Amino acid sequence: MDAINDNNRKMRGSALVDPFDRAINYLRVSVTDRCDFRCVYCMAENMTFLPKADVLTLEELDRLCSAFVDRGVRKLRLTGGEPLVRRGIMTLVSSLSRHLCTGALEELTVTTNGSQLKKYAAELANHGIKRINVSLDTLDPDKFRAITRWGDLKVVHEGIDAARAAGLAVKINAVALKGVNEDELPTLLEWAHGNGMDLTIIEVMPLGDIGEGRLDQYLPLSIVRARLAERWTLEDIDYYTGGPARYVRVAETGGRLGFITPLTHNFCESCNRVRVTCTGTLFMCLGQDDAADLRKPLRASASNDLLDAAIDEAIRRKPKGHDFIIDRRHKRPALARHMSMTGG
Ligand code: SAM
C-alpha cells in the first residue's frame, strides 16, 4: 500500500522534506480562530477575532489541504479555535474525506472541546474519522466552568458519550495546571482508562497574552509523571500516533498515557508537522514566529503552481526547533499569538 502511495505521490508532486531531513507528512489546520470557550490558559476573556474576509472559505481550505495531501501529507488534523463551531464544517470534512477513500490520506481527525460533539459525532464517523481528541482538564463542573469561563461540563460529557456511541476512539487531552487540576490528574486517568479512552497530559506553553502570568500555571510534567509513578506502574511503549506525545502503558489499567512536554523535553528532532491558520498563514514551528502567507498564492491563481512554490519555499525555512522557557526571568509570552490562532 505504501509503495502505491509513494508512486501516486511521485506523479502528483515531490514530498516535503525540510533542511534537517525531516519529512513533513502531518498538517494541522486551524479552521477558525473563534471558540465557544475561553480557557484561561489559552485566551484572554475579551479576544478580538478576525474579520470574515480574512478567513479562508471552506473551498479554499479544501484546496489548501488537498495541495498538502498531494505533497505527501498523510495525516490531517482540523483544529481551531473550536473547529466544530465553524459554519459548514461538515462540508469540509465530507470533501476532505475523499482523500481517505483514495488512500492518499491515512488519517483525518479533529481536536475539539466537545461542546458540539453531540450534534456532529455520527457525521464525523460517517465521513471516515476514526479517532478524535477531546480537550478536558477537569471532571469537576465548577472547576470546568472556572477554567473554560463559558463551558458546561455536562454538555461535554454528552458529546463524549455521543462520540463513543458513534464508534469514534476518544483520547482525552488535559493541560496540567499548577494548583488548578494537578491533584485531579489521577482521577482523570482513572476515569479515562476506566472508560476505554487514552489520556494525554500537556505542559502549558507560553503562547499569547492571557492577562495573567504563566509561571503561576506552569507545572512540569517531570513532576506529574513522578507522582503518577508512585501509584501506578508506567511501562514505556513505542506506540506512536504521528503526533508529539510520548506514551506509556499503565500496567494496572491497561490504558495508554501520553505526555506532551514542549518545555521539559522537546522532541523537535523528529518533528513531522506544520500548521496552517484559518487565514492561510503557514507556521513551520508552533514555537517560532516565522511564517509564510499561503493565502496570496492560493487566491492569485486557479492552478496550484504558485501555492506549491510558496509551500516549498516555506519548508526550506522550517526551523530546527523551539525553545520555550517559563521561569522567573521569562514570564512574558514567548510568542504574541495565542494557541487558538495556530491550533493546538
Ligand atoms: N478548541 C479545540 C480544543 O479545545 O481542543 C481545539 C483548539 S485548542 C487551542 C487545542 C488544544 O490546545 C487544547 O487541548 C488546549 O487545551 C490546548 N492549549 C491551548 N492553549 C494552550 C497553551 N498555552 N499551552 C498548552 N496547551 C494549550
Short mmCIF file of N, CA, C and O in Angstrom, two decimals, residues 203-320:
data_model
loop_
_atom_site.label_atom_id
_atom_site.label_comp_id
_atom_site.label_asym_id
_atom_site.label_seq_id
_atom_site.Cartn_x
_atom_site.Cartn_y
_atom_site.Cartn_z
N GLU A 203 2.00 20.02 28.83
CA GLU A 203 2.58 21.16 29.55
C GLU A 203 2.05 22.46 28.98
O GLU A 203 1.94 22.60 27.75
N VAL A 204 1.75 23.40 29.85
CA VAL A 204 1.24 24.69 29.38
C VAL A 204 2.35 25.44 28.65
O VAL A 204 3.51 25.45 29.09
N MET A 205 2.02 26.00 27.49
CA MET A 205 3.04 26.67 26.68
C MET A 205 2.84 28.19 26.70
O MET A 205 1.71 28.65 26.75
N PRO A 206 3.94 28.95 26.65
CA PRO A 206 3.84 30.40 26.77
C PRO A 206 3.41 31.07 25.46
O PRO A 206 4.19 31.78 24.83
N LEU A 207 2.18 30.83 25.06
CA LEU A 207 1.68 31.38 23.79
C LEU A 207 0.59 32.41 24.05
O LEU A 207 -0.47 32.08 24.58
N GLY A 208 0.84 33.64 23.64
CA GLY A 208 -0.20 34.67 23.70
C GLY A 208 -0.37 35.27 25.08
O GLY A 208 -0.13 34.62 26.10
N ASP A 209 -0.76 36.54 25.09
CA ASP A 209 -1.01 37.23 26.34
C ASP A 209 -2.37 36.80 26.86
O ASP A 209 -3.36 36.88 26.15
N ILE A 210 -2.42 36.30 28.10
CA ILE A 210 -3.69 35.79 28.62
C ILE A 210 -4.13 36.59 29.83
O ILE A 210 -5.05 36.21 30.55
N GLY A 211 -3.42 37.69 30.08
CA GLY A 211 -3.82 38.56 31.18
C GLY A 211 -3.37 38.06 32.55
O GLY A 211 -3.77 38.61 33.55
N GLU A 212 -2.59 36.98 32.60
CA GLU A 212 -2.01 36.55 33.88
C GLU A 212 -0.69 35.83 33.61
O GLU A 212 -0.40 35.47 32.47
N GLY A 213 0.10 35.64 34.67
CA GLY A 213 1.44 35.08 34.48
C GLY A 213 1.41 33.59 34.21
O GLY A 213 0.59 32.86 34.77
N ARG A 214 2.31 33.13 33.34
CA ARG A 214 2.41 31.71 33.04
C ARG A 214 3.04 30.92 34.18
O ARG A 214 2.78 29.74 34.36
N LEU A 215 3.92 31.63 34.91
CA LEU A 215 4.65 30.93 35.98
C LEU A 215 3.66 30.36 36.98
O LEU A 215 3.87 29.29 37.53
N ASP A 216 2.54 31.08 37.18
CA ASP A 216 1.53 30.60 38.13
C ASP A 216 0.85 29.34 37.62
O ASP A 216 0.28 28.58 38.39
N GLN A 217 0.85 29.11 36.30
CA GLN A 217 0.13 27.96 35.74
C GLN A 217 1.04 26.76 35.49
O GLN A 217 0.56 25.63 35.44
N TYR A 218 2.32 27.03 35.29
CA TYR A 218 3.21 26.01 34.73
C TYR A 218 3.54 24.90 35.73
O TYR A 218 4.05 25.15 36.82
N LEU A 219 3.28 23.68 35.31
CA LEU A 219 3.59 22.50 36.12
C LEU A 219 4.39 21.54 35.23
O LEU A 219 3.84 20.97 34.29
N PRO A 220 5.69 21.38 35.50
CA PRO A 220 6.50 20.49 34.65
C PRO A 220 5.97 19.06 34.72
O PRO A 220 5.66 18.56 35.79
N LEU A 221 5.90 18.41 33.57
CA LEU A 221 5.36 17.04 33.57
C LEU A 221 6.31 16.02 34.18
O LEU A 221 5.90 14.91 34.51
N SER A 222 7.59 16.42 34.33
CA SER A 222 8.51 15.52 35.04
C SER A 222 7.96 15.28 36.46
O SER A 222 8.00 14.15 36.96
N ILE A 223 7.40 16.32 37.06
CA ILE A 223 6.83 16.19 38.41
C ILE A 223 5.55 15.34 38.36
O ILE A 223 5.34 14.44 39.17
N VAL A 224 4.71 15.64 37.36
CA VAL A 224 3.45 14.90 37.23
C VAL A 224 3.74 13.41 37.06
O VAL A 224 3.14 12.56 37.72
N ARG A 225 4.67 13.12 36.18
CA ARG A 225 4.98 11.71 35.90
C ARG A 225 5.51 11.00 37.15
O ARG A 225 5.10 9.87 37.46
N ALA A 226 6.39 11.67 37.86
CA ALA A 226 6.94 11.05 39.07
C ALA A 226 5.83 10.76 40.08
O ALA A 226 5.80 9.70 40.71
N ARG A 227 4.90 11.69 40.20
CA ARG A 227 3.80 11.47 41.16
C ARG A 227 2.90 10.31 40.72
O ARG A 227 2.50 9.49 41.54
N LEU A 228 2.61 10.25 39.41
CA LEU A 228 1.74 9.16 38.93
C LEU A 228 2.45 7.81 39.10
O LEU A 228 1.81 6.80 39.40
N ALA A 229 3.78 7.84 38.93
CA ALA A 229 4.55 6.59 39.02
C ALA A 229 4.59 6.06 40.46
O ALA A 229 4.89 4.89 40.68
N GLU A 230 4.30 6.91 41.45
CA GLU A 230 4.24 6.42 42.83
C GLU A 230 3.03 5.51 43.02
O GLU A 230 3.01 4.65 43.88
N ARG A 231 2.02 5.73 42.19
CA ARG A 231 0.77 4.99 42.37
C ARG A 231 0.56 3.89 41.32
O ARG A 231 -0.06 2.88 41.59
N TRP A 232 1.07 4.14 40.11
CA TRP A 232 0.85 3.18 39.03
C TRP A 232 2.19 2.75 38.42
O TRP A 232 3.19 3.48 38.52
N THR A 233 2.17 1.64 37.72
CA THR A 233 3.36 1.18 37.01
C THR A 233 3.29 1.73 35.58
O THR A 233 2.37 1.37 34.83
N LEU A 234 4.23 2.59 35.23
CA LEU A 234 4.21 3.20 33.90
C LEU A 234 5.25 2.50 33.03
O LEU A 234 6.45 2.60 33.28
N GLU A 235 4.77 1.78 32.03
CA GLU A 235 5.69 1.00 31.18
C GLU A 235 5.89 1.71 29.85
O GLU A 235 4.91 2.00 29.15
N ASP A 236 7.15 1.99 29.51
CA ASP A 236 7.43 2.63 28.22
C ASP A 236 6.96 1.74 27.08
O ASP A 236 7.19 0.54 27.11
N ILE A 237 6.32 2.33 26.09
CA ILE A 237 5.90 1.55 24.91
C ILE A 237 6.27 2.36 23.68
O ILE A 237 6.47 3.58 23.77
N ASP A 238 6.37 1.71 22.52
CA ASP A 238 6.74 2.51 21.34
C ASP A 238 5.51 2.84 20.49
O ASP A 238 5.62 3.03 19.29
N TYR A 239 4.35 2.96 21.12
CA TYR A 239 3.14 3.39 20.42
C TYR A 239 3.36 4.82 19.93
O TYR A 239 3.84 5.69 20.66
N TYR A 240 3.02 5.06 18.66
CA TYR A 240 3.28 6.38 18.08
C TYR A 240 2.12 6.75 17.17
O TYR A 240 1.73 5.95 16.31
N THR A 241 1.55 7.92 17.38
CA THR A 241 0.38 8.32 16.57
C THR A 241 0.77 9.33 15.50
O THR A 241 -0.09 9.85 14.81
N GLY A 242 2.06 9.65 15.39
CA GLY A 242 2.48 10.67 14.44
C GLY A 242 2.46 12.06 15.06
O GLY A 242 2.85 13.03 14.44
N GLY A 243 2.05 12.16 16.31
CA GLY A 243 1.99 13.45 16.99
C GLY A 243 3.14 13.62 17.96
O GLY A 243 4.06 12.81 17.98
N PRO A 244 3.08 14.67 18.80
CA PRO A 244 4.20 14.98 19.69
C PRO A 244 4.21 14.21 21.01
O PRO A 244 5.16 14.36 21.77
N ALA A 245 3.18 13.41 21.30
CA ALA A 245 3.13 12.75 22.61
C ALA A 245 4.04 11.53 22.66
O ALA A 245 4.24 10.86 21.65
N ARG A 246 4.58 11.28 23.84
CA ARG A 246 5.30 10.03 24.11
C ARG A 246 4.46 9.25 25.11
O ARG A 246 4.02 9.82 26.11
N TYR A 247 4.28 7.95 24.82
CA TYR A 247 3.29 7.17 25.58
C TYR A 247 3.91 6.14 26.51
O TYR A 247 4.97 5.59 26.22
N VAL A 248 3.19 5.89 27.60
CA VAL A 248 3.47 4.73 28.44
C VAL A 248 2.16 3.94 28.57
O VAL A 248 1.09 4.48 28.31
N ARG A 249 2.29 2.67 28.94
CA ARG A 249 1.09 1.92 29.30
C ARG A 249 1.03 1.86 30.81
O ARG A 249 2.04 1.65 31.48
N VAL A 250 -0.16 2.10 31.34
CA VAL A 250 -0.35 1.99 32.78
C VAL A 250 -0.73 0.54 33.06
O VAL A 250 -1.80 0.08 32.65
N ALA A 251 0.19 -0.19 33.70
CA ALA A 251 0.01 -1.65 33.83
C ALA A 251 -1.32 -1.99 34.52
O ALA A 251 -2.04 -2.89 34.09
N GLU A 252 -1.66 -1.24 35.55
CA GLU A 252 -2.84 -1.59 36.34
C GLU A 252 -4.16 -1.35 35.61
O GLU A 252 -5.16 -2.02 35.85
N THR A 253 -4.18 -0.37 34.69
CA THR A 253 -5.44 -0.05 33.99
C THR A 253 -5.44 -0.62 32.58
O THR A 253 -6.48 -0.75 31.95
N GLY A 254 -4.24 -0.88 32.05
CA GLY A 254 -4.12 -1.36 30.67
C GLY A 254 -4.24 -0.23 29.66
O GLY A 254 -4.10 -0.44 28.46
N GLY A 255 -4.49 1.00 30.13
CA GLY A 255 -4.69 2.13 29.21
C GLY A 255 -3.38 2.84 28.88
O GLY A 255 -2.36 2.65 29.53
N ARG A 256 -3.44 3.69 27.83
CA ARG A 256 -2.25 4.45 27.43
C ARG A 256 -2.30 5.85 28.03
O ARG A 256 -3.36 6.48 28.09
N LEU A 257 -1.11 6.31 28.41
CA LEU A 257 -0.98 7.65 28.98
C LEU A 257 0.11 8.37 28.19
O LEU A 257 1.24 7.87 28.09
N GLY A 258 -0.24 9.51 27.60
CA GLY A 258 0.73 10.27 26.81
C GLY A 258 1.21 11.51 27.56
O GLY A 258 0.50 12.06 28.40
N PHE A 259 2.43 11.93 27.23
CA PHE A 259 2.97 13.16 27.80
C PHE A 259 3.43 14.05 26.66
O PHE A 259 4.21 13.61 25.81
N ILE A 260 2.96 15.28 26.64
CA ILE A 260 3.46 16.27 25.67
C ILE A 260 4.25 17.30 26.45
O ILE A 260 3.70 18.04 27.27
N THR A 261 5.56 17.30 26.21
CA THR A 261 6.47 18.05 27.10
C THR A 261 7.31 19.07 26.31
O THR A 261 8.53 18.94 26.25
N PRO A 262 6.68 20.08 25.72
CA PRO A 262 7.45 21.03 24.92
C PRO A 262 8.47 21.80 25.74
O PRO A 262 9.44 22.34 25.19
N LEU A 263 8.28 21.87 27.06
CA LEU A 263 9.23 22.63 27.87
C LEU A 263 10.30 21.74 28.49
O LEU A 263 11.48 22.03 28.37
N THR A 264 9.89 20.68 29.18
CA THR A 264 10.90 19.88 29.87
C THR A 264 11.67 18.95 28.93
O THR A 264 12.78 18.55 29.22
N HIS A 265 11.04 18.57 27.81
CA HIS A 265 11.78 17.72 26.86
C HIS A 265 11.10 17.83 25.50
O HIS A 265 10.07 17.21 25.26
N ASN A 266 11.66 18.65 24.62
CA ASN A 266 11.00 18.74 23.32
C ASN A 266 11.53 17.64 22.40
O ASN A 266 12.59 17.08 22.62
N PHE A 267 10.69 17.31 21.43
CA PHE A 267 11.06 16.23 20.51
C PHE A 267 11.18 16.80 19.09
O PHE A 267 10.77 16.19 18.12
N CYS A 268 11.76 18.01 19.02
CA CYS A 268 11.82 18.70 17.73
C CYS A 268 12.57 17.90 16.67
O CYS A 268 12.29 18.02 15.48
N GLU A 269 13.53 17.10 17.12
CA GLU A 269 14.35 16.36 16.13
C GLU A 269 13.50 15.43 15.26
O GLU A 269 13.87 15.12 14.14
N SER A 270 12.34 15.02 15.80
CA SER A 270 11.50 14.12 14.99
C SER A 270 10.23 14.83 14.51
O SER A 270 9.26 14.19 14.14
N CYS A 271 10.26 16.16 14.50
CA CYS A 271 9.05 16.91 14.11
C CYS A 271 8.70 16.64 12.65
O CYS A 271 9.52 16.74 11.75
N ASN A 272 7.43 16.29 12.44
CA ASN A 272 6.97 15.94 11.08
C ASN A 272 5.81 16.82 10.65
O ASN A 272 5.10 16.49 9.73
N ARG A 273 5.60 17.95 11.37
CA ARG A 273 4.35 18.68 11.10
C ARG A 273 4.54 20.17 10.87
O ARG A 273 5.54 20.76 11.29
N VAL A 274 3.53 20.73 10.23
CA VAL A 274 3.41 22.18 10.08
C VAL A 274 1.96 22.54 10.33
O VAL A 274 1.08 21.67 10.35
N ARG A 275 1.73 23.84 10.51
CA ARG A 275 0.38 24.29 10.87
C ARG A 275 -0.07 25.42 9.96
O ARG A 275 0.73 26.31 9.64
N VAL A 276 -1.34 25.39 9.60
CA VAL A 276 -1.90 26.48 8.80
C VAL A 276 -3.04 27.10 9.59
O VAL A 276 -3.87 26.39 10.17
N THR A 277 -3.09 28.43 9.62
CA THR A 277 -4.19 29.11 10.30
C THR A 277 -5.36 29.28 9.32
O THR A 277 -5.23 29.04 8.12
N CYS A 278 -6.47 29.76 9.86
CA CYS A 278 -7.67 29.93 9.02
C CYS A 278 -7.51 31.07 8.02
O CYS A 278 -8.35 31.24 7.14
N THR A 279 -6.44 31.85 8.13
CA THR A 279 -6.18 32.88 7.12
C THR A 279 -5.16 32.39 6.10
O THR A 279 -4.70 33.15 5.24
N GLY A 280 -4.77 31.14 6.20
CA GLY A 280 -3.81 30.60 5.23
C GLY A 280 -2.37 30.95 5.55
O GLY A 280 -1.51 30.91 4.67
N THR A 281 -2.10 31.27 6.82
CA THR A 281 -0.70 31.52 7.21
C THR A 281 -0.09 30.20 7.67
O THR A 281 -0.67 29.51 8.52
N LEU A 282 1.04 29.87 7.08
CA LEU A 282 1.71 28.60 7.42
C LEU A 282 2.77 28.86 8.47
O LEU A 282 3.68 29.67 8.26
N PHE A 283 2.64 28.18 9.61
CA PHE A 283 3.67 28.24 10.64
C PHE A 283 4.45 26.94 10.58
O PHE A 283 3.88 25.85 10.72
N MET A 284 5.74 27.07 10.38
CA MET A 284 6.57 25.88 10.23
C MET A 284 6.93 25.30 11.60
O MET A 284 7.40 24.16 11.69
N CYS A 285 6.72 26.09 12.68
CA CYS A 285 7.01 25.62 14.03
C CYS A 285 6.02 26.30 14.98
O CYS A 285 5.82 27.51 14.89
N LEU A 286 5.43 25.52 15.88
CA LEU A 286 4.47 26.08 16.84
C LEU A 286 5.13 27.14 17.72
O LEU A 286 4.48 28.07 18.17
N GLY A 287 6.43 26.98 17.94
CA GLY A 287 7.11 27.84 18.89
C GLY A 287 7.97 28.93 18.28
O GLY A 287 8.84 29.48 18.96
N GLN A 288 7.79 29.22 17.00
CA GLN A 288 8.58 30.30 16.37
C GLN A 288 7.63 31.22 15.61
O GLN A 288 6.55 30.81 15.22
N ASP A 289 8.11 32.46 15.38
CA ASP A 289 7.25 33.45 14.71
C ASP A 289 7.27 33.35 13.20
O ASP A 289 6.34 33.81 12.54
N ASP A 290 8.34 32.79 12.64
CA ASP A 290 8.46 32.79 11.19
C ASP A 290 7.25 32.09 10.55
O ASP A 290 6.81 31.05 11.02
N ALA A 291 6.74 32.70 9.48
CA ALA A 291 5.53 32.15 8.84
C ALA A 291 5.54 32.49 7.36
O ALA A 291 6.34 33.31 6.90
N ALA A 292 4.67 31.83 6.61
CA ALA A 292 4.56 32.12 5.17
C ALA A 292 3.09 32.32 4.82
O ALA A 292 2.22 31.60 5.31
N ASP A 293 2.84 33.32 4.00
CA ASP A 293 1.46 33.60 3.58
C ASP A 293 1.10 32.70 2.40
O ASP A 293 1.66 32.84 1.32
N LEU A 294 0.16 31.79 2.61
CA LEU A 294 -0.27 30.92 1.51
C LEU A 294 -1.58 31.42 0.89
O LEU A 294 -1.98 30.93 -0.16
N ARG A 295 -2.22 32.38 1.55
CA ARG A 295 -3.50 32.87 1.02
C ARG A 295 -3.29 33.61 -0.29
O ARG A 295 -4.07 33.48 -1.23
N LYS A 296 -2.21 34.39 -0.33
CA LYS A 296 -1.95 35.19 -1.54
C LYS A 296 -1.77 34.29 -2.76
O LYS A 296 -2.48 34.46 -3.76
N PRO A 297 -0.83 33.34 -2.72
CA PRO A 297 -0.70 32.46 -3.89
C PRO A 297 -1.94 31.63 -4.18
O PRO A 297 -2.26 31.36 -5.33
N LEU A 298 -2.65 31.29 -3.12
CA LEU A 298 -3.88 30.49 -3.29
C LEU A 298 -4.91 31.29 -4.09
O LEU A 298 -5.57 30.78 -4.99
N ARG A 299 -5.03 32.58 -3.73
CA ARG A 299 -6.06 33.40 -4.36
C ARG A 299 -5.59 33.99 -5.70
O ARG A 299 -6.41 34.48 -6.49
N ALA A 300 -4.28 33.94 -5.93
CA ALA A 300 -3.75 34.61 -7.12
C ALA A 300 -4.02 33.82 -8.40
O ALA A 300 -4.00 34.37 -9.49
N SER A 301 -4.23 32.51 -8.25
CA SER A 301 -4.35 31.70 -9.46
C SER A 301 -5.13 30.43 -9.18
O SER A 301 -5.09 29.90 -8.06
N ALA A 302 -5.83 29.97 -10.20
CA ALA A 302 -6.62 28.74 -10.03
C ALA A 302 -5.72 27.50 -10.04
O ALA A 302 -6.11 26.44 -9.56
N SER A 303 -4.53 27.65 -10.61
CA SER A 303 -3.62 26.49 -10.59
C SER A 303 -2.82 26.53 -9.29
O SER A 303 -2.72 27.57 -8.64
N ASN A 304 -2.24 25.38 -8.92
CA ASN A 304 -1.53 25.32 -7.64
C ASN A 304 -0.04 25.63 -7.76
O ASN A 304 0.70 25.45 -6.80
N ASP A 305 0.40 26.11 -8.93
CA ASP A 305 1.85 26.30 -9.11
C ASP A 305 2.43 27.30 -8.12
O ASP A 305 3.46 27.04 -7.48
N LEU A 306 1.76 28.45 -7.97
CA LEU A 306 2.28 29.47 -7.05
C LEU A 306 2.23 28.96 -5.62
O LEU A 306 3.14 29.17 -4.82
N LEU A 307 1.12 28.29 -5.30
CA LEU A 307 0.94 27.75 -3.95
C LEU A 307 2.04 26.73 -3.63
O LEU A 307 2.68 26.79 -2.58
N ASP A 308 2.27 25.83 -4.55
CA ASP A 308 3.30 24.80 -4.36
C ASP A 308 4.67 25.44 -4.14
O ASP A 308 5.45 25.01 -3.28
N ALA A 309 4.95 26.48 -4.93
CA ALA A 309 6.25 27.15 -4.80
C ALA A 309 6.36 27.81 -3.43
O ALA A 309 7.42 27.75 -2.78
N ALA A 310 5.27 28.41 -2.97
CA ALA A 310 5.30 29.06 -1.65
C ALA A 310 5.47 28.02 -0.54
O ALA A 310 6.19 28.25 0.45
N ILE A 311 4.83 26.87 -0.69
CA ILE A 311 4.99 25.80 0.32
C ILE A 311 6.44 25.32 0.33
O ILE A 311 7.07 25.20 1.39
N ASP A 312 7.00 25.09 -0.85
CA ASP A 312 8.40 24.63 -0.93
C ASP A 312 9.34 25.61 -0.24
O ASP A 312 10.22 25.23 0.54
N GLU A 313 9.11 26.89 -0.57
CA GLU A 313 10.00 27.92 -0.03
C GLU A 313 9.92 27.94 1.51
O GLU A 313 10.92 28.07 2.20
N ALA A 314 8.70 27.77 2.02
CA ALA A 314 8.50 27.81 3.48
C ALA A 314 9.14 26.59 4.15
O ALA A 314 9.79 26.72 5.19
N ILE A 315 8.96 25.43 3.55
CA ILE A 315 9.51 24.20 4.17
C ILE A 315 11.04 24.29 4.22
O ILE A 315 11.68 23.79 5.15
N ARG A 316 11.62 24.98 3.24
CA ARG A 316 13.09 25.15 3.26
C ARG A 316 13.53 25.99 4.45
O ARG A 316 14.70 26.01 4.80
N ARG A 317 12.56 26.73 5.06
CA ARG A 317 12.89 27.58 6.21
C ARG A 317 12.42 26.98 7.54
O ARG A 317 12.42 27.67 8.56
N LYS A 318 11.96 25.74 7.52
CA LYS A 318 11.46 25.18 8.79
C LYS A 318 12.60 25.16 9.81
O LYS A 318 13.66 24.59 9.54
N PRO A 319 12.39 25.78 10.97
CA PRO A 319 13.49 25.84 11.93
C PRO A 319 13.74 24.50 12.62
O PRO A 319 12.89 23.62 12.59
N LYS A 320 14.90 24.41 13.22
CA LYS A 320 15.28 23.15 13.87
C LYS A 320 14.34 22.83 15.03
O LYS A 320 14.00 21.68 15.27
#
